[in-house]
Short mmCIF file of C-alpha atoms and ligand atoms in Angstrom, two decimals:
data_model
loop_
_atom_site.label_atom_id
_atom_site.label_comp_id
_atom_site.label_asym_id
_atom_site.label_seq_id
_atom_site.Cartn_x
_atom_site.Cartn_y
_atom_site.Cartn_z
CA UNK A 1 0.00 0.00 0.00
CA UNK A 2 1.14 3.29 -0.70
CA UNK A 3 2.43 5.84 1.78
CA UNK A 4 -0.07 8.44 2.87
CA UNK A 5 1.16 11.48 3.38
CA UNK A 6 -1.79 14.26 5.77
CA UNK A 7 -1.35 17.58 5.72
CA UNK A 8 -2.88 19.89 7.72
CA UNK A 9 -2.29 23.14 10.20
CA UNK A 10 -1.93 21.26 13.27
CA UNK A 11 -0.44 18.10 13.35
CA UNK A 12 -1.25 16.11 17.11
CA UNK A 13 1.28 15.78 20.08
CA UNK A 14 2.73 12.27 19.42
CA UNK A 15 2.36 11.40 22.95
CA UNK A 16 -1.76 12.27 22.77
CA UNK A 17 -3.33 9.05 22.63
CA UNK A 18 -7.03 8.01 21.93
CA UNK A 19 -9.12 9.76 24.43
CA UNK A 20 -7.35 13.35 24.05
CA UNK A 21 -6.83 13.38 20.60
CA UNK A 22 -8.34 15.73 18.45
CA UNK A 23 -11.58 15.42 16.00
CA UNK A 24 -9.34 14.75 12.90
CA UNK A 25 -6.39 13.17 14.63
CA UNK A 26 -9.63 10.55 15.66
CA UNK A 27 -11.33 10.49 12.42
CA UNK A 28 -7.75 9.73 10.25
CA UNK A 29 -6.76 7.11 13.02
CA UNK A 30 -7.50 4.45 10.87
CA UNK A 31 -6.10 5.24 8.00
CA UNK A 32 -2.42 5.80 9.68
CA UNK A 33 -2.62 2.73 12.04
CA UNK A 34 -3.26 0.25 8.61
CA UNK A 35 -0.17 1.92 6.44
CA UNK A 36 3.13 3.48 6.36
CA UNK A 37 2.06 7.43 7.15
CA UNK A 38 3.35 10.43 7.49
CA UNK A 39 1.57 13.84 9.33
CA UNK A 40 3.03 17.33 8.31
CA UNK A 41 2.15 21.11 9.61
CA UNK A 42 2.79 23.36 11.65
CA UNK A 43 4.05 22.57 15.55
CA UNK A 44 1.66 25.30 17.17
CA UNK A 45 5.00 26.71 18.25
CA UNK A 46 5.97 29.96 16.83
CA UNK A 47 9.23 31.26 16.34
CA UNK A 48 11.08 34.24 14.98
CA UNK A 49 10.68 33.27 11.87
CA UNK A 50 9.03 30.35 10.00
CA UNK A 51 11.31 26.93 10.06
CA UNK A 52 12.94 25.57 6.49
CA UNK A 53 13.53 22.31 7.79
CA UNK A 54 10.83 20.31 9.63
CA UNK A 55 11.77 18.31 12.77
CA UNK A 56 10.78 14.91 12.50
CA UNK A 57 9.37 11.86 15.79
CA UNK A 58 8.75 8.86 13.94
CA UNK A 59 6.37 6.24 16.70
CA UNK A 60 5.49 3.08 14.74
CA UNK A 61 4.91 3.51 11.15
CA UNK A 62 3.62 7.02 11.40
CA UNK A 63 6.22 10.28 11.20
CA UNK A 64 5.29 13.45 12.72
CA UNK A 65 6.81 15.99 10.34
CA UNK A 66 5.89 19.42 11.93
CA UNK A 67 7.25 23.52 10.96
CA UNK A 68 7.93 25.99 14.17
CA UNK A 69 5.93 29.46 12.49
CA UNK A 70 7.43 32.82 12.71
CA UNK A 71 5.48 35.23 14.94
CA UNK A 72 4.55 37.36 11.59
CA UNK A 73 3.54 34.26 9.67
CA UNK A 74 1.32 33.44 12.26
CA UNK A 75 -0.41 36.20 12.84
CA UNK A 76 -0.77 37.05 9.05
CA UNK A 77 -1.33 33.14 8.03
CA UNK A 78 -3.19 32.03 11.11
CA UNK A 79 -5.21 34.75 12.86
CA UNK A 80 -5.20 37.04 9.70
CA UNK A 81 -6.17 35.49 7.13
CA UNK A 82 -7.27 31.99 7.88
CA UNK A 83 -9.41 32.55 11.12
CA UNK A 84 -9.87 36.45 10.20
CA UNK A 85 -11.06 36.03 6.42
CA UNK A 86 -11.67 32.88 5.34
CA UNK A 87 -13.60 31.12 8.48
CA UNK A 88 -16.22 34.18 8.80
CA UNK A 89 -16.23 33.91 4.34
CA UNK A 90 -17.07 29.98 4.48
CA UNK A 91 -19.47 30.62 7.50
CA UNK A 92 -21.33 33.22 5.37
CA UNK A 93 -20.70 35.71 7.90
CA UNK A 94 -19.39 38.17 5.50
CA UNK A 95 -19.96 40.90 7.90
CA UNK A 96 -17.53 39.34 10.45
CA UNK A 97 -14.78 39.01 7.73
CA UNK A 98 -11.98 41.60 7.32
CA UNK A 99 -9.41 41.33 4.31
CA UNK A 100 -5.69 42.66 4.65
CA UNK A 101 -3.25 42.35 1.59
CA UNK A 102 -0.65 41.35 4.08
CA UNK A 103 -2.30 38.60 5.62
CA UNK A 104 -3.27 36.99 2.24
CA UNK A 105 0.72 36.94 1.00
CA UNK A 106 1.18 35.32 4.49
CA UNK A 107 -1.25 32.51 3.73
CA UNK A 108 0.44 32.10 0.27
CA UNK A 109 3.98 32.14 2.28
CA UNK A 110 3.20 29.76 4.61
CA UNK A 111 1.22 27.34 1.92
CA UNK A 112 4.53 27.63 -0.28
CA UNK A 113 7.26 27.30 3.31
CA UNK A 114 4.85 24.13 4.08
CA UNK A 115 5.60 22.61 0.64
CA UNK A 116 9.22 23.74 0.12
CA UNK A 117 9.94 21.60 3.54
CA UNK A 118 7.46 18.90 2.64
CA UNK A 119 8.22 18.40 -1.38
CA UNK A 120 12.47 16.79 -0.32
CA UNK A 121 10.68 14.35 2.34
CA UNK A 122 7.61 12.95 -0.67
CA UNK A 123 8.29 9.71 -2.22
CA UNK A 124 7.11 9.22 -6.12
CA UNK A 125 3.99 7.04 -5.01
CA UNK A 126 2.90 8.94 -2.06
CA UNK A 127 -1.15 10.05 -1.92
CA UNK A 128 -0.86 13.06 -0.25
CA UNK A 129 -4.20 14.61 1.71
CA UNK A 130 -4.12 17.72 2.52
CA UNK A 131 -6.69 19.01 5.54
CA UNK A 132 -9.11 22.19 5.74
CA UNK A 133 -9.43 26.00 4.89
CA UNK A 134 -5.88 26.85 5.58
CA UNK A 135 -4.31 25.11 2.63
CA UNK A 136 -6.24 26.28 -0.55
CA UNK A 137 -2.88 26.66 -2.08
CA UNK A 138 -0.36 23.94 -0.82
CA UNK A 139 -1.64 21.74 -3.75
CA UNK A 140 -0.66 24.59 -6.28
CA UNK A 141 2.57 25.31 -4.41
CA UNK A 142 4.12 21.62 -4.57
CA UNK A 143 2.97 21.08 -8.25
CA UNK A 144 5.78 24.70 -8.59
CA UNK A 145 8.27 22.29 -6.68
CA UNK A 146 7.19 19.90 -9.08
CA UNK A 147 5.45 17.39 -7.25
CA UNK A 148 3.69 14.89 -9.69
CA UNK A 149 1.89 12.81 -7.00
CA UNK A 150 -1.76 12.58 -6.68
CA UNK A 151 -2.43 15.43 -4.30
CA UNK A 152 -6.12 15.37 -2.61
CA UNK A 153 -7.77 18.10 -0.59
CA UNK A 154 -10.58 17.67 1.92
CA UNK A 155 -12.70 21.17 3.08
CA UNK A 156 -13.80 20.53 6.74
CA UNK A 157 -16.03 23.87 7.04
CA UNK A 158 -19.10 24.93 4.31
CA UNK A 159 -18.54 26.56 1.06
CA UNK A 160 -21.05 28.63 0.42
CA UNK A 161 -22.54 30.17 -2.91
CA UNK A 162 -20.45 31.85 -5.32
CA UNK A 163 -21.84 35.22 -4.53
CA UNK A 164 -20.96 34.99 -1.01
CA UNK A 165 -17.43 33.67 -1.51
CA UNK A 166 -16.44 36.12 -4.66
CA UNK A 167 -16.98 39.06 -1.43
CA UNK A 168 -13.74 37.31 -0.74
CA UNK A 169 -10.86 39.47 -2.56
CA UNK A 170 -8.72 37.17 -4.12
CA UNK A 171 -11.23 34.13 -4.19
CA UNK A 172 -11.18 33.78 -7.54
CA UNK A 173 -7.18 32.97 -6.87
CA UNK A 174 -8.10 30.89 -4.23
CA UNK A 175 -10.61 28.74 -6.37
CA UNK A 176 -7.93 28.78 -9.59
CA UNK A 177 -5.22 27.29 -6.44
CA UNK A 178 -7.80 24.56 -5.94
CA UNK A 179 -7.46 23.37 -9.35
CA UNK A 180 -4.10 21.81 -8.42
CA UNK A 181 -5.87 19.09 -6.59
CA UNK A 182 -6.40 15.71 -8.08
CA UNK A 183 -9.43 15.33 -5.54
CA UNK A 184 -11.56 17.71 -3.67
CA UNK A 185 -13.90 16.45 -1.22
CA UNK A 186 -16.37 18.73 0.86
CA UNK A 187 -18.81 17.10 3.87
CA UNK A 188 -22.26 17.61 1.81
CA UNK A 189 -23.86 17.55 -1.83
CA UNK A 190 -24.75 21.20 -1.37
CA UNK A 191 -21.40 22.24 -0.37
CA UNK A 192 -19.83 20.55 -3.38
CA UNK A 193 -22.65 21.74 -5.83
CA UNK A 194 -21.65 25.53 -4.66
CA UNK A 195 -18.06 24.62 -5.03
CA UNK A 196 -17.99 23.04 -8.58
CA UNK A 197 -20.45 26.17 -9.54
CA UNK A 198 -18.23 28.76 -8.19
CA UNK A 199 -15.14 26.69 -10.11
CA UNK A 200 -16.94 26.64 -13.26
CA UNK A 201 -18.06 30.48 -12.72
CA UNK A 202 -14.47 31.37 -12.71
CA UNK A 203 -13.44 28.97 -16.09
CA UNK A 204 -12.32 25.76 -13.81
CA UNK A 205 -14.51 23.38 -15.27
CA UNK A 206 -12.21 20.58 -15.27
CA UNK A 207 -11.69 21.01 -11.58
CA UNK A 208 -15.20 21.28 -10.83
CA UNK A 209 -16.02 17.65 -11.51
CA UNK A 210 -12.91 16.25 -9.38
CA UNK A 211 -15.01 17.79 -6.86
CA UNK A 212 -16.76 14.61 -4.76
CA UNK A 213 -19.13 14.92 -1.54
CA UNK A 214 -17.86 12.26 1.31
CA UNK A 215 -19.22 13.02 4.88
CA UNK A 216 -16.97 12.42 7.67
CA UNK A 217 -18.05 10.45 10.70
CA UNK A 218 -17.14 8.96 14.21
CA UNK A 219 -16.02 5.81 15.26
CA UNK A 220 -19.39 5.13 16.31
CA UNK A 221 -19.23 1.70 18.52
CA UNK A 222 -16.07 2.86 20.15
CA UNK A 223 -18.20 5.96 21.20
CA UNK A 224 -20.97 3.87 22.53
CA UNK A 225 -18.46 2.05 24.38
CA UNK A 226 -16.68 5.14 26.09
CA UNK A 227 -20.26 6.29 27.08
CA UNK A 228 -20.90 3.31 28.53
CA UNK A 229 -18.12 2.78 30.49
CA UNK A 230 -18.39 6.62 31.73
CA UNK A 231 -21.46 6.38 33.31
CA UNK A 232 -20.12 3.83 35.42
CA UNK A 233 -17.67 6.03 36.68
CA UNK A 234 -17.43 7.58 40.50
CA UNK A 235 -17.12 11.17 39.18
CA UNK A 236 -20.35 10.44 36.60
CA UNK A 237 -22.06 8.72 39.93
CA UNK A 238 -21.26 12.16 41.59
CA UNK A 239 -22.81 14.37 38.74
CA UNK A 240 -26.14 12.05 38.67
CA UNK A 241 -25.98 13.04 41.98
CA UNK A 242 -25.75 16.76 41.74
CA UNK A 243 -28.86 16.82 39.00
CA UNK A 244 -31.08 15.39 41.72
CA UNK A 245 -33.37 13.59 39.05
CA UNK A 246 -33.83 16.34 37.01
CA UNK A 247 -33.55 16.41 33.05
CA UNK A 248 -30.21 17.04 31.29
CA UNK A 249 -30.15 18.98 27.92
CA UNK A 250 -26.19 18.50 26.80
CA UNK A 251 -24.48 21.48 24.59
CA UNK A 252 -20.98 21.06 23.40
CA UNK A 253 -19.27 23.31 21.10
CA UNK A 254 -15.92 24.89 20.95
CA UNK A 255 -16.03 28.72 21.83
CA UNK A 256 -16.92 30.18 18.30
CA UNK A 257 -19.66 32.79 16.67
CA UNK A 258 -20.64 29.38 13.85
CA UNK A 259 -22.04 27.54 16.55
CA UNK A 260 -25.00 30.28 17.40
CA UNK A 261 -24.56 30.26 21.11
CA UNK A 262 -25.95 33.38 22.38
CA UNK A 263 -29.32 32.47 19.91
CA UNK A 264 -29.06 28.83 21.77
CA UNK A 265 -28.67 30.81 25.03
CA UNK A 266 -32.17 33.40 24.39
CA UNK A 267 -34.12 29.78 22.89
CA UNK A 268 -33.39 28.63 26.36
CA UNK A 269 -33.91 31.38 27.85
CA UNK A 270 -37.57 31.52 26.15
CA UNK A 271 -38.22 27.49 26.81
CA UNK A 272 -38.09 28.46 30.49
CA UNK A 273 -40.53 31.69 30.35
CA UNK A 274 -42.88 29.77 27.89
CA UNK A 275 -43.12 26.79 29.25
CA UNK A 276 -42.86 27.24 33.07
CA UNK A 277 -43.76 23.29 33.59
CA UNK A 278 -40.09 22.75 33.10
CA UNK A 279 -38.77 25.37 35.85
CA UNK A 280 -36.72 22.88 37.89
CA UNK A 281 -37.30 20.26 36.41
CA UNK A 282 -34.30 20.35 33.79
CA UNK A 283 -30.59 21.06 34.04
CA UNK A 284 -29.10 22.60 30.90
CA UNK A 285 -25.38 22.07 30.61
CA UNK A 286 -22.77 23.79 27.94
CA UNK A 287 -19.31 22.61 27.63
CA UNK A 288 -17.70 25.32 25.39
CA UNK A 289 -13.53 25.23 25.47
CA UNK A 290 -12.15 28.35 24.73
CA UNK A 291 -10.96 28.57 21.45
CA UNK A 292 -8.70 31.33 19.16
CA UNK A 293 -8.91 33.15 22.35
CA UNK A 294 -6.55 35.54 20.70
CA UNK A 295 -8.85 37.00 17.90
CA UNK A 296 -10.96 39.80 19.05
CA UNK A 297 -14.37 38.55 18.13
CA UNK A 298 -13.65 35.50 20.14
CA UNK A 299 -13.29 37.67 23.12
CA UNK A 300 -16.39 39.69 22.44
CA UNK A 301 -18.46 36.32 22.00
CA UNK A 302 -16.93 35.49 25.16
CA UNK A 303 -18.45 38.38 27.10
CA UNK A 304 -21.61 37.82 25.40
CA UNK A 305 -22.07 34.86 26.62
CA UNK A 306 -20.91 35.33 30.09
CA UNK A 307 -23.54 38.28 30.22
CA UNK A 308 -26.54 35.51 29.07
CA UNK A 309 -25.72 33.04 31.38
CA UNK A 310 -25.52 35.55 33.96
CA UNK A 311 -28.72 36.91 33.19
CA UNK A 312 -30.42 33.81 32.95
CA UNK A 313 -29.42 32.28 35.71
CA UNK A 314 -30.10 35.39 37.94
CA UNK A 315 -33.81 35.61 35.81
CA UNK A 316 -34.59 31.78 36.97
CA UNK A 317 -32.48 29.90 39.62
CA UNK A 318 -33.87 28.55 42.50
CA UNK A 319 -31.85 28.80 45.66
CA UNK A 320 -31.21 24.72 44.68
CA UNK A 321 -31.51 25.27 41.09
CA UNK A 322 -29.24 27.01 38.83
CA UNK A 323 -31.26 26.66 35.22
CA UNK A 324 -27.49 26.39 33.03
CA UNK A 325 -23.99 25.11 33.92
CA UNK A 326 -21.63 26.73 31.74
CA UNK A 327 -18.10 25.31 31.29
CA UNK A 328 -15.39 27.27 29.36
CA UNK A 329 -13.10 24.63 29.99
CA UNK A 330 -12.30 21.35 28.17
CA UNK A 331 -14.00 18.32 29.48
CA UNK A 332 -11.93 14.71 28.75
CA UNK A 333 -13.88 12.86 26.10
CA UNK A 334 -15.05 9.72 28.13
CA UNK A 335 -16.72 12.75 30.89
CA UNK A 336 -17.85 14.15 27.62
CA UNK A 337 -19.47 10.85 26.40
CA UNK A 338 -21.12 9.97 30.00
CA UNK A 339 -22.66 13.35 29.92
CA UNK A 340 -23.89 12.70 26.02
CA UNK A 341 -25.27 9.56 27.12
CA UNK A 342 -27.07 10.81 30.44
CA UNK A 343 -28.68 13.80 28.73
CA UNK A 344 -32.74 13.77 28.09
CA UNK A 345 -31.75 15.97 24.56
CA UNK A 346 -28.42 17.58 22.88
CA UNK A 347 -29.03 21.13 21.80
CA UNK A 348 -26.92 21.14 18.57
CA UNK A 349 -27.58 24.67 17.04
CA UNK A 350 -24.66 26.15 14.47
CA UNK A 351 -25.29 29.16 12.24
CA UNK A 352 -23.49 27.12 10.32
CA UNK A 353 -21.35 23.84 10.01
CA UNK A 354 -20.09 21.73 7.66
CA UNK A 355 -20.66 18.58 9.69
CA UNK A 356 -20.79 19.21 13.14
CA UNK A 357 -19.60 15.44 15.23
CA UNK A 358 -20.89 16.24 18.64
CA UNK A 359 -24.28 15.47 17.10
CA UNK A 360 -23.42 12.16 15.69
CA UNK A 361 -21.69 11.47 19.32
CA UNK A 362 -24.45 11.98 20.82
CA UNK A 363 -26.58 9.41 19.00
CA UNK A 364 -23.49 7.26 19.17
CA UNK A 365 -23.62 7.88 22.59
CA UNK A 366 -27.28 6.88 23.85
CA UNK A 367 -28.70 4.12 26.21
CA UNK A 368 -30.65 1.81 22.72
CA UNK A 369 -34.00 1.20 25.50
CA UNK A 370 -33.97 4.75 26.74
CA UNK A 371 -32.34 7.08 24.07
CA UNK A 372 -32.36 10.98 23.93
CA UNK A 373 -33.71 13.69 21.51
CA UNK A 374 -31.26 15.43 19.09
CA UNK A 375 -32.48 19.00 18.57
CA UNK A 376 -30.44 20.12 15.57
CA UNK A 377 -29.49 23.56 13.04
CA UNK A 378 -30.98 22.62 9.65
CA UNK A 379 -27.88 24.37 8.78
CA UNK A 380 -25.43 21.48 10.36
CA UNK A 381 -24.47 19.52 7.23
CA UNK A 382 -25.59 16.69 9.63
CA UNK A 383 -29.00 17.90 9.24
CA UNK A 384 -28.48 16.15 5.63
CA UNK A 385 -27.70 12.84 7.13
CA UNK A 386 -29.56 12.36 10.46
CA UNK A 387 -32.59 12.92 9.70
CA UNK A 388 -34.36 12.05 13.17
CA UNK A 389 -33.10 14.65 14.62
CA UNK A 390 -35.90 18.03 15.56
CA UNK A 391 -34.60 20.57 13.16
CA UNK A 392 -34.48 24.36 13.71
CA UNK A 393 -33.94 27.37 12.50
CA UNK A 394 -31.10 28.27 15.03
CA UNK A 395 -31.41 32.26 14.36
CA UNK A 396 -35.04 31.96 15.91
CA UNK A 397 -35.03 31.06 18.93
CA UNK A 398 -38.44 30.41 19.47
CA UNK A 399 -38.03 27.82 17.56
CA UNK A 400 -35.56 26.66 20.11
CA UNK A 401 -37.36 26.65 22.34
CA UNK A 402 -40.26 25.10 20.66
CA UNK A 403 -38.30 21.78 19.74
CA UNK A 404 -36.51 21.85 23.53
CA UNK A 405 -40.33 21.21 25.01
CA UNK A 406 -41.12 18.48 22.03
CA UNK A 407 -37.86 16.63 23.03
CA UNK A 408 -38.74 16.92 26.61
CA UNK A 409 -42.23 15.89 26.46
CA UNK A 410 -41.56 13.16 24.02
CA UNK A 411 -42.29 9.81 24.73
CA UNK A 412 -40.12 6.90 24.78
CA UNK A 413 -41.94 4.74 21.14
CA UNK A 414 -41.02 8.40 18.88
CA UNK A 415 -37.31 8.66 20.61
CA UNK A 416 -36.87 5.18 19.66
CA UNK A 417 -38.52 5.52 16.33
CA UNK A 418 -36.46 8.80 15.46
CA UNK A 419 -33.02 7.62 17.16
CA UNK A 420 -32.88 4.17 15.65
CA UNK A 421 -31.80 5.11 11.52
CA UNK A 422 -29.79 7.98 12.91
CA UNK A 423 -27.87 5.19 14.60
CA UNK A 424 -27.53 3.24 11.80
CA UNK A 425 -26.79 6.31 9.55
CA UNK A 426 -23.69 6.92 12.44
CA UNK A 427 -22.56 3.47 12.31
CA UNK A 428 -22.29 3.61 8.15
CA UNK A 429 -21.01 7.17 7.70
CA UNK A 430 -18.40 6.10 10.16
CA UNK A 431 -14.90 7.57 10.34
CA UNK A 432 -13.38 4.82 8.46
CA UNK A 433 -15.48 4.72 5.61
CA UNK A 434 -15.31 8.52 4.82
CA UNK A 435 -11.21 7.76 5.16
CA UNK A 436 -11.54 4.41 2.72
CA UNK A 437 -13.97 6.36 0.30
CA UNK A 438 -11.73 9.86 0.38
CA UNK A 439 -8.83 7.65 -0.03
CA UNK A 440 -10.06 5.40 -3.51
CA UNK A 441 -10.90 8.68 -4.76
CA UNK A 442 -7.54 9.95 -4.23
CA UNK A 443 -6.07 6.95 -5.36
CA UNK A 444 -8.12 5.66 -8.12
C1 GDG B 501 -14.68 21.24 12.06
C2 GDG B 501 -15.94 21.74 11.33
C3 GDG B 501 -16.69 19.34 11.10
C4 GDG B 501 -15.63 19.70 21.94
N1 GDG B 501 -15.45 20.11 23.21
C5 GDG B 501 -14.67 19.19 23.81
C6 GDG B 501 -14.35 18.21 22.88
N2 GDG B 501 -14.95 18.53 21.74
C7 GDG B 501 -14.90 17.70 20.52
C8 GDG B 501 -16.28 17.20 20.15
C9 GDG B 501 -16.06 16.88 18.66
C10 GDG B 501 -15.06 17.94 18.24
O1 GDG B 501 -14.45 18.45 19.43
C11 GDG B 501 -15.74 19.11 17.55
O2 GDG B 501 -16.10 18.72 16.26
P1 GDG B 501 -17.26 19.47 15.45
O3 GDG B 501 -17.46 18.70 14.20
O4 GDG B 501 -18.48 19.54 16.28
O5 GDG B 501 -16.78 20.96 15.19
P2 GDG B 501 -15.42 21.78 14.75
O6 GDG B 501 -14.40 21.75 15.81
O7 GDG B 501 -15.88 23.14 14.38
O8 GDG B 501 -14.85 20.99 13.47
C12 GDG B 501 -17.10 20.76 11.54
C13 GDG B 501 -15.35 18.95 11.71
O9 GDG B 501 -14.35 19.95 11.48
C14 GDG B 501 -14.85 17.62 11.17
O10 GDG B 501 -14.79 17.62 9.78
O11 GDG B 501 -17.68 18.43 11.53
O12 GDG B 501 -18.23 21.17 10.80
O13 GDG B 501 -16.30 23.04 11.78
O14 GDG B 501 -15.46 15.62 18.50
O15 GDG B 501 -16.63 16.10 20.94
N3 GDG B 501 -13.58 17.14 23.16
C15 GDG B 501 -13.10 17.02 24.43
N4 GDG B 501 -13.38 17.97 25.39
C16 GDG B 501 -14.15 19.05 25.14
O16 GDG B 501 -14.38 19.87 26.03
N5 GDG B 501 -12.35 15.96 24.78
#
C-alpha cells in the first residue's frame, strides 16, 4: 500500500493518545494505524521566523513531520487570514470578515514554506491529503516544486454560494489554487454543488467535476463504548448526583460565533418563560472550550455569553436550582461521552457547520431502551444525514425553544422511532469509511 502522506495546520502531540486526541487526529486514526504514514504542519509553536527544515518523531509507522511558524507568519497566516477572512467567508458571515493584503501573501507564504519543507521528504507514489481552509494553495505550491503525486484536498467547514465567496478578494485565486488538486472532497452535496459552480463560474470546469461529496463520521461503537463505560464512573455517579433527578439537555461546542450560542442561550432562555412546567425540572449544561482566544471577536463572544448566562441564571435559579452550567473549559472525552449519554436531549444549534460530530456522538452515545432527543441547526451539514433529529432554525429562537419542550415531552416509542436510523446512519457514515472512500478517490 502506498504511503499516505496528511497535511494539515496542526499536526497532534505524538504522545496524545485516543481519548485526548483531536476530531481529525480521531477520524484519520484508521487510516495511519493500517499503512506506512506520514503527518506534516505546523508545531503550534511559533518562532522568529518560519522553520525551512521540519523536525521529524517517527512512533510506529507514522512520522510526525511538523514547521515551528514565525510570529509574523502566524499572525498574518493564522489569525489574519485563515481565522480572520476565510472562516467568517465559508461561514457566510461576511460581515464578520476583514481582508488585509498582508495577511493573504502570508497565507500564500506559509502554503509555499509548508511545501518547500514537505516536497524533499515525498516519495514518487505517495497520496498526499491535505486538511481544511488553511491550505487552498499547498496543492498549487508543490505542483511549482514539481510534485507529480496525486495530491487530494478535503474542506472541513461549508462553502457557500459563489456570490458569497467572490466578497472574498482574491477568491477567484483561491478557487484557480484549488485546481491543483487531483481530488476535492467537501462534507455535503450542497457544499460541493456551490463549489464546482463557483469553479466553473471562474473557467475551472475541469476542476469542478474532481469535486466529490464524502461526509466524515465517528467511530461510532467505540463511542458507545466510552459512554458506557463513563457512566459507570465515580465522578459520573457524583454528577447524577448533583442533578437530583432532574432532566439534562447537553451542549458542546468549541467557543466560536458558527455555533450560534448566544441564539441557543435566548431559545433557552424563552423554553423556560414559555413553558414554566419545566422550571426545575431540567438542568441545561454547555461545555464550550475556549478557542482562538486571541482574535478579538472570540473575546467579544466570550463576554456575550458570560452576560446571558448571567442573566439567565439570575432571571430563573432557584436557591437549589441554577437553570445552566456553563463550562469554558475542556472536558476529557469519556466525561464528555457519560454526559452525552445521560442527557434527556443535545441542543446542537450552528449558524453554520459543515458537519458538526458532537451530534453524531451523541446518537453514538445513547442508552438503545432509553435514548435521547437530538435537537439540531438545519444548517449542520448533519442535518443532511440524520434525519431524526428536531430541526431548527437556530437564528429563531423560538423555535428553540419550541423543539426543547417536544424533546422533553416526548415519549419513549417516537425517541426510539427517530433515534434508531440515525444510529444506523452513524454506524455507516463512520470515520473509516469517509477515510476508505476519500482515499479510492484519491487513489483511483
Ligand atoms: C470542524 C468543522 C466538522 C468539543 N469540546 C470538547 C471536545 N470537543 C470535541 C467534540 C467533537 C469535536 O471536538 C468538535 O467537532 P465538530 O465537528 O463539532 O466541530 P469543529 O471543531 O468546528 O470541526 C465541523 C469537523 O471539522 C470535522 O470535519 O464536523 O463542521 O467546523 O469531537 O466532541 N472534546 C473534548 N473535550 C471538550 O471539552 N475531549
Amino acid at each position: 500500500m502506498k504511503r499516505l502522506v496528511i497535511v494539515a495546520n496542526r499536526v497532534p502531540d505524538p504522545k496524545e493518545r485516543g481519548a485526548t486526541a483531536g476530531g481529525l487526529a480521531v477520524a484519520l486514526q484508521d487510516a495511519v494505524s493500517r499503512r506506512d504514514a506520514m503527518w506534516f504542519g505546523w508545531s503550534g509553536r511559533t518562532a522568529e521566523a518560519t522553520a525551512t527544515v521540519p523536525e521529524l518523531v517517527t512512533r510506529g509507522r507514522l512520522t510526525y513531520a511538523t514547521l515551528d511558524l514565525g510570529e509574523q507568519n502566524y499572525r498574518r497566516y493564522y489569525q489574519g487570514f485563515s481565522n480572520g477572512s476565510l472562516w467568517p467567508t465559508l461561514h457566510y458571515r461576511l460581515g464578520l470578515a476583514h481582508f488585509d493584503r498582508e495577511d493573504y501573501a502570508g497565507y500564500r507564504e506559509v502554503n509555499a514554506a509548508f511545501a518547500r519543507a514537505l516536497a524533499p521528504l515525498l516519495r514518487p507514489d505517495d497520496a498526499v491529503w491535505a486538511h481544511d481552509f488553511h491550505l487552498f494553495r499547498l496543492g498549487a505550491e508543490l505542483r511549482r516544486q514539481g510534485c507529480g503525486q496525486r495530491l487530494g484536498f478535503f474542506l472541513h467547514v461549508p462553502f457557500p454560494p459563489h456570490a458569497v465567496f467572490s466578497a472574498l478578494p482574491r477568491g477567484d485565486e483561491m478557487l484557480a489554487d484549488l485546481a491543483a488538486y487531483d481530488v476535492i472532497g467537501l462534507q455535503t452535496e450542497d457544499d460541493a454543488a456551490n463549489l464546482r459552480a463557483a469553479l466553473a463560474t471562474e473557467g475551472q470546469e475541469e476542476a469542478a467535476g474532481r469535486v466529490v461529496a464524502i461526509p466524515i463520521g465517528i467511530d461510532a461503537d467505540g463511542f458507545t463504548k466510552l459512554a458506557e463505560r463513563a457512566v459507570e464512573k465515580p465522578d459520573m455517579a457524583r454528577f447524577r448526583r448533583s442533578l437530583v433527578g432532574r432532566a439534562l439537555v447537553i451542549g458542546v461546542d468549541r467557543l466560536d460565533y458558527s455555533k450560534g450560542l448566544p441564539q441557543r442561550f435566548i431559545g433557552y432562555d424563552q423554553f423556560l418563560a414559555q413553558y414554566p412546567g419545566h422550571r426545575s425540572r431540567v438542568s441545561y449544561l454547555q461545555v464550550t472550550p475556549i478557542s482562538r482566544g486571541d482574535v478579538a471577536q472570540y473575546q467579544t463572544l466570550r463576554r456575550e455569553l458570560d452576560e446571558l448566562v448571567g442573566r439567565i441564571n439570575g432571571d430563573y435559579a432557584e436557591p437549589d436550582w441554577a437553570p445552566l452550567r456553563y463550562m469554558t473549559r475542556a472536558v476529557a472525552r469519556p466525561t464528555l461521552a457519560g454526559f452525552m449519554r445521560h442527557a434527556r436531549a443535545a441542543l446542537v444549534t450552528p449558524l453554520r457547520d459543515g458537519m458538526n460530530l458532537v451530534a453524531k456522538e451523541y446518537v453514538a452515545a445513547q442508552d438503545p431502551a432509553d435514548p435521547g432527543a437530538l435537537v439540531l441547526s438545519r444548517f449542520a451539514g448533519a442535518a443532511r444525514y440524520l434525519t431524526g433529529a428536531l430541526l431548527v432554525n437556530p437564528l429563531d429562537p423560538g423555535e428553540i425553544a419550541e423543539a426543547l419542550d417536544q424533546a422533553m415531552a416526548m415519549p419513549l416509542e417516537e425517541r426510539l422511532a427517530r433515534w434508531r436510523p440515525m444510529m444506523e446512519e452513524v454506524r455507516e457514515s463512520s470515520a473509516r469509511n469517509w477515510c476508505r472512500a476519500f482515499l479510492a478517490a484519491l487513489e483511483g
